[in-house]
Tab-separated table of C-alpha atoms in Angstrom:
chain	number	residue	atom	x	y	z
A	11	ALA	CA	-10.781	-12.118	8.090
A	12	GLN	CA	-8.110	-11.556	5.519
A	13	SER	CA	-4.568	-11.234	6.754
A	14	VAL	CA	-1.075	-11.086	5.331
A	15	THR	CA	2.026	-12.239	7.144
A	16	GLN	CA	5.564	-11.350	6.267
A	17	PRO	CA	7.575	-13.430	8.739
A	18	ASP	CA	10.847	-11.597	8.262
A	19	ILE	CA	10.916	-8.053	9.566
A	20	HIS	CA	14.493	-7.454	8.517
A	21	ILE	CA	16.755	-9.276	6.057
A	22	THR	CA	20.379	-8.597	5.168
A	23	VAL	CA	21.965	-10.046	2.049
A	24	SER	CA	25.235	-9.451	0.266
A	25	GLU	CA	25.228	-7.716	-3.074
A	26	GLY	CA	25.031	-10.310	-5.826
A	27	ALA	CA	23.415	-12.912	-3.598
A	28	SER	CA	19.971	-14.310	-4.218
A	29	LEU	CA	16.945	-13.080	-2.314
A	30	GLU	CA	13.665	-14.555	-1.202
A	31	LEU	CA	11.091	-12.598	0.800
A	32	ARG	CA	8.278	-14.592	2.272
A	33	CYS	CA	4.587	-13.781	2.236
A	34	ASN	CA	1.703	-15.859	3.531
A	35	TYR	CA	-1.921	-14.890	3.370
A	36	SER	CA	-5.146	-15.993	4.926
A	37	TYR	CA	-8.183	-15.889	2.687
A	38	GLY	CA	-10.993	-18.250	1.744
A	39	ALA	CA	-10.429	-18.104	-1.987
A	40	THR	CA	-7.747	-17.042	-4.409
A	41	PRO	CA	-7.085	-13.375	-3.867
A	42	TYR	CA	-5.329	-10.818	-5.941
A	43	LEU	CA	-1.701	-10.641	-4.780
A	44	PHE	CA	0.815	-7.844	-5.009
A	45	TRP	CA	4.333	-6.910	-4.033
A	46	TYR	CA	5.208	-3.265	-3.535
A	47	VAL	CA	8.540	-1.643	-2.747
A	48	GLN	CA	9.050	1.537	-0.759
A	49	SER	CA	12.332	3.408	-0.738
A	50	PRO	CA	12.999	5.840	2.148
A	51	GLY	CA	10.747	8.876	1.914
A	52	GLN	CA	8.978	7.546	-1.155
A	53	GLY	CA	5.561	6.161	-1.927
A	54	LEU	CA	4.920	2.564	-2.850
A	55	GLN	CA	5.908	1.246	-6.249
A	56	LEU	CA	4.272	-1.852	-7.667
A	57	LEU	CA	6.797	-4.603	-8.388
A	58	LEU	CA	4.433	-7.280	-9.653
A	59	LYS	CA	0.955	-8.704	-9.321
A	60	TYR	CA	-0.902	-11.982	-9.598
A	61	PHE	CA	-4.513	-12.114	-10.713
A	62	SER	CA	-4.832	-15.504	-12.409
A	63	GLY	CA	-3.095	-17.865	-14.810
A	64	ASP	CA	0.597	-18.642	-14.662
A	65	THR	CA	1.591	-18.892	-11.025
A	66	LEU	CA	5.093	-17.549	-11.675
A	67	VAL	CA	4.906	-13.851	-12.386
A	68	GLN	CA	7.627	-11.534	-13.542
A	69	GLY	CA	7.922	-7.978	-12.389
A	70	ILE	CA	10.094	-4.958	-12.732
A	71	LYS	CA	13.720	-4.663	-11.635
A	72	GLY	CA	14.344	-8.376	-12.164
A	73	PHE	CA	11.930	-9.559	-9.461
A	74	GLU	CA	9.626	-12.538	-9.722
A	75	ALA	CA	7.109	-14.160	-7.412
A	76	GLU	CA	5.433	-17.530	-7.268
A	77	PHE	CA	1.876	-18.123	-6.129
A	78	LYS	CA	1.482	-21.428	-4.296
A	79	ARG	CA	-2.133	-22.100	-3.494
A	80	SER	CA	-1.401	-25.138	-1.337
A	81	GLN	CA	0.865	-23.078	0.902
A	82	SER	CA	-1.094	-19.806	0.724
A	83	SER	CA	2.153	-18.148	-0.183
A	84	PHE	CA	3.388	-15.560	-2.635
A	85	ASN	CA	7.139	-15.313	-2.123
A	86	LEU	CA	9.226	-12.698	-3.876
A	87	ARG	CA	12.567	-13.660	-5.392
A	88	LYS	CA	15.502	-12.099	-7.157
A	89	PRO	CA	18.515	-14.090	-8.357
A	90	SER	CA	21.099	-11.363	-7.790
A	91	VAL	CA	20.535	-8.419	-5.498
A	92	HIS	CA	21.866	-4.943	-6.259
A	93	TRP	CA	22.682	-2.295	-3.653
A	94	SER	CA	19.813	-0.190	-5.014
A	95	ASP	CA	17.350	-2.893	-3.968
A	96	ALA	CA	17.728	-1.858	-0.329
A	97	ALA	CA	14.224	-0.769	0.660
A	98	GLU	CA	11.109	-1.953	2.419
A	99	TYR	CA	8.970	-4.551	0.685
A	100	PHE	CA	5.275	-5.056	1.232
A	101	CYS	CA	3.090	-7.954	0.244
A	102	ALA	CA	-0.591	-7.137	-0.204
A	103	VAL	CA	-3.845	-8.976	-0.801
A	104	GLY	CA	-6.949	-7.761	-2.553
A	105	ARG	CA	-10.256	-9.570	-2.430
A	106	ARG	CA	-11.946	-10.489	-5.687
A	107	GLY	CA	-15.265	-8.814	-6.250
A	108	ASN	CA	-14.636	-6.359	-3.466
A	109	THR	CA	-13.866	-2.681	-3.617
A	110	GLY	CA	-10.259	-3.443	-4.287
A	111	LYS	CA	-8.917	-2.212	-0.975
A	112	LEU	CA	-5.639	-3.867	-0.136
A	113	ILE	CA	-4.571	-5.586	3.055
A	114	PHE	CA	-0.847	-5.190	3.594
A	115	GLY	CA	1.705	-7.228	5.452
A	116	GLN	CA	3.909	-5.531	8.010
A	117	GLY	CA	6.755	-5.212	5.537
A	118	THR	CA	10.276	-6.585	5.270
A	119	THR	CA	13.231	-4.241	5.342
A	120	LEU	CA	16.018	-5.342	3.039
A	121	GLN	CA	19.567	-4.291	3.734
A	122	VAL	CA	22.246	-5.000	1.116
A	123	LYS	CA	25.857	-5.435	2.183
A	124	PRO	CA	28.572	-4.412	-0.265
B	24	GLY	CA	2.235	10.744	-17.646
B	25	ALA	CA	1.892	12.374	-14.251
B	26	GLY	CA	1.512	10.101	-11.272
B	27	VAL	CA	-0.513	10.533	-8.121
B	28	SER	CA	0.382	13.742	-6.330
B	29	GLN	CA	-0.235	14.680	-2.729
B	30	SER	CA	0.071	17.905	-0.807
B	31	PRO	CA	1.504	19.005	1.461
B	32	SER	CA	4.422	16.611	1.635
B	33	ASN	CA	4.877	17.410	5.312
B	34	LYS	CA	2.486	18.875	7.842
B	35	VAL	CA	3.155	19.725	11.458
B	36	THR	CA	0.141	20.707	13.506
B	37	GLU	CA	-0.761	21.238	17.114
B	38	LYS	CA	-2.984	18.818	18.936
B	39	GLY	CA	-6.611	19.821	18.571
B	40	LYS	CA	-6.236	21.592	15.238
B	41	ASP	CA	-7.909	20.452	12.011
B	42	VAL	CA	-5.873	19.446	8.956
B	43	GLU	CA	-6.662	18.843	5.308
B	44	LEU	CA	-4.619	16.571	3.078
B	45	ARG	CA	-5.009	16.667	-0.668
B	46	CYS	CA	-4.676	14.000	-3.336
B	47	ASP	CA	-4.647	14.386	-7.123
B	48	PRO	CA	-5.103	10.980	-8.753
B	49	ILE	CA	-3.863	9.919	-12.143
B	50	SER	CA	-6.065	11.425	-14.829
B	51	GLY	CA	-8.793	9.020	-15.880
B	52	HIS	CA	-8.548	6.771	-12.850
B	53	THR	CA	-11.982	6.100	-11.437
B	54	ALA	CA	-10.970	4.610	-8.100
B	55	LEU	CA	-9.207	6.494	-5.310
B	56	TYR	CA	-7.964	5.146	-1.970
B	57	TRP	CA	-6.543	6.589	1.210
B	58	TYR	CA	-4.233	4.559	3.447
B	59	ARG	CA	-2.359	5.393	6.622
B	60	GLN	CA	1.128	4.179	7.377
B	61	SER	CA	2.332	4.300	10.948
B	62	LEU	CA	5.047	2.552	12.922
B	63	GLY	CA	2.784	0.577	15.141
B	64	GLN	CA	0.018	-0.261	12.677
B	65	GLY	CA	1.720	-0.695	9.322
B	66	LEU	CA	-0.345	0.191	6.261
B	67	GLU	CA	-4.062	0.539	6.938
B	68	PHE	CA	-6.893	1.128	4.514
B	69	LEU	CA	-8.969	4.203	5.356
B	70	ILE	CA	-11.475	4.961	2.605
B	71	TYR	CA	-12.258	4.167	-1.030
B	72	PHE	CA	-14.055	6.156	-3.733
B	73	GLN	CA	-15.322	4.661	-6.983
B	74	GLY	CA	-16.991	6.926	-9.485
B	75	ASN	CA	-20.316	8.218	-8.213
B	76	SER	CA	-20.878	5.326	-5.825
B	77	ALA	CA	-21.093	5.820	-2.086
B	78	PRO	CA	-17.580	5.629	-0.635
B	79	ASP	CA	-16.411	2.686	1.428
B	80	LYS	CA	-15.580	4.332	4.761
B	81	SER	CA	-15.043	1.126	6.654
B	82	GLY	CA	-11.405	1.889	7.492
B	83	LEU	CA	-11.830	5.335	9.001
B	84	PRO	CA	-10.641	5.063	12.629
B	85	SER	CA	-13.019	7.605	14.134
B	86	ASP	CA	-15.617	10.235	13.271
B	87	ARG	CA	-12.854	12.842	13.378
B	88	PHE	CA	-11.791	11.530	9.972
B	89	SER	CA	-13.674	12.364	6.803
B	90	ALA	CA	-12.929	12.538	3.107
B	91	GLU	CA	-14.534	13.821	-0.027
B	92	ARG	CA	-13.849	13.547	-3.698
B	93	THR	CA	-14.950	16.419	-5.873
B	94	GLY	CA	-15.861	15.951	-9.507
B	95	GLY	CA	-14.594	12.411	-9.498
B	96	SER	CA	-11.021	13.627	-9.311
B	97	VAL	CA	-9.298	15.464	-6.459
B	98	SER	CA	-9.810	14.146	-2.950
B	99	THR	CA	-9.360	15.783	0.437
B	100	LEU	CA	-8.876	13.881	3.678
B	101	THR	CA	-9.815	15.947	6.716
B	102	ILE	CA	-8.829	15.170	10.281
B	103	GLN	CA	-10.587	17.216	12.926
B	104	ARG	CA	-9.270	17.870	16.405
B	105	THR	CA	-6.028	16.064	15.671
B	106	GLN	CA	-4.504	13.784	18.285
B	107	GLN	CA	-0.920	12.632	18.647
B	108	GLU	CA	-1.889	9.134	17.563
B	109	ASP	CA	-2.904	10.603	14.188
B	110	SER	CA	0.775	11.185	13.413
B	111	ALA	CA	1.536	9.004	10.399
B	112	VAL	CA	2.162	9.076	6.679
B	113	TYR	CA	-1.079	9.336	4.742
B	114	LEU	CA	-0.889	7.689	1.335
B	115	CYS	CA	-3.261	8.153	-1.548
B	116	ALA	CA	-3.605	5.693	-4.416
B	117	SER	CA	-5.636	5.553	-7.587
B	118	SER	CA	-6.647	2.741	-9.883
B	119	PRO	CA	-8.161	2.588	-13.339
B	120	GLY	CA	-10.385	-0.351	-12.477
B	121	GLN	CA	-14.008	-0.619	-11.634
B	122	ASP	CA	-15.478	-3.223	-9.301
B	123	GLY	CA	-14.327	-6.601	-10.496
B	124	GLY	CA	-11.671	-5.069	-12.680
B	125	SER	CA	-8.047	-4.281	-12.169
B	126	TYR	CA	-7.000	-3.620	-8.608
B	127	GLU	CA	-3.589	-2.351	-9.556
B	128	GLN	CA	-3.119	0.716	-7.411
B	129	TYR	CA	-0.669	3.526	-8.008
B	130	PHE	CA	0.500	5.352	-4.922
B	131	GLY	CA	1.457	8.937	-4.320
B	132	PRO	CA	4.491	9.989	-2.253
B	133	GLY	CA	2.409	10.553	0.861
B	134	THR	CA	1.877	13.334	3.378
B	135	ARG	CA	3.793	13.012	6.625
B	136	LEU	CA	1.608	14.365	9.420
B	137	THR	CA	3.127	15.193	12.785
B	138	VAL	CA	0.849	16.217	15.629
B	139	THR	CA	2.681	17.970	18.474
């Protein structure tokens, strides 16, 4: 069965520091991969997605993610974090040729210290 | 343009009562999804509608849950005889893609359901 693991439940970084949020998935083939962000009381906003092609994808708000097939990973990165990035981040997997329903990780809460 | 909208934003109900949650997808989107977000379970898929095809109900947790989509647009999620474990945020999403196409989903703000 498909699964998504976000090993870090909570991460704290200082403003201006770099950020990496980890995501590992379990799936028999290359899935569709997504990162969403959820601010308190808000719905989910798509940060970026990977369908095929270049394994380094750029998203909104200065985020990027790299698909590594050999490691079954899709880690999210940002070179310099802003206080407004404090939120919960979800990695999600969609199966090709399926209905498109997403399987989500448990989420990582990002706290930004001034 | 307008995003996905959901109503009500908050709903408090007594155990045993029925509730209806509404979702208005982005105009022109053919696919519509319902998810549930709760503390213990994270984000769970509930049901998926695509055009006139039979919905994928594989995520519905019990027969107390049902959903319909009228005219290929608005969707209503109904929970009968609510239980305290139904308390969660119910998220709706829509997507422009058909099967095999884009799976980029756009989410609404959610309905927070509290069962007392």
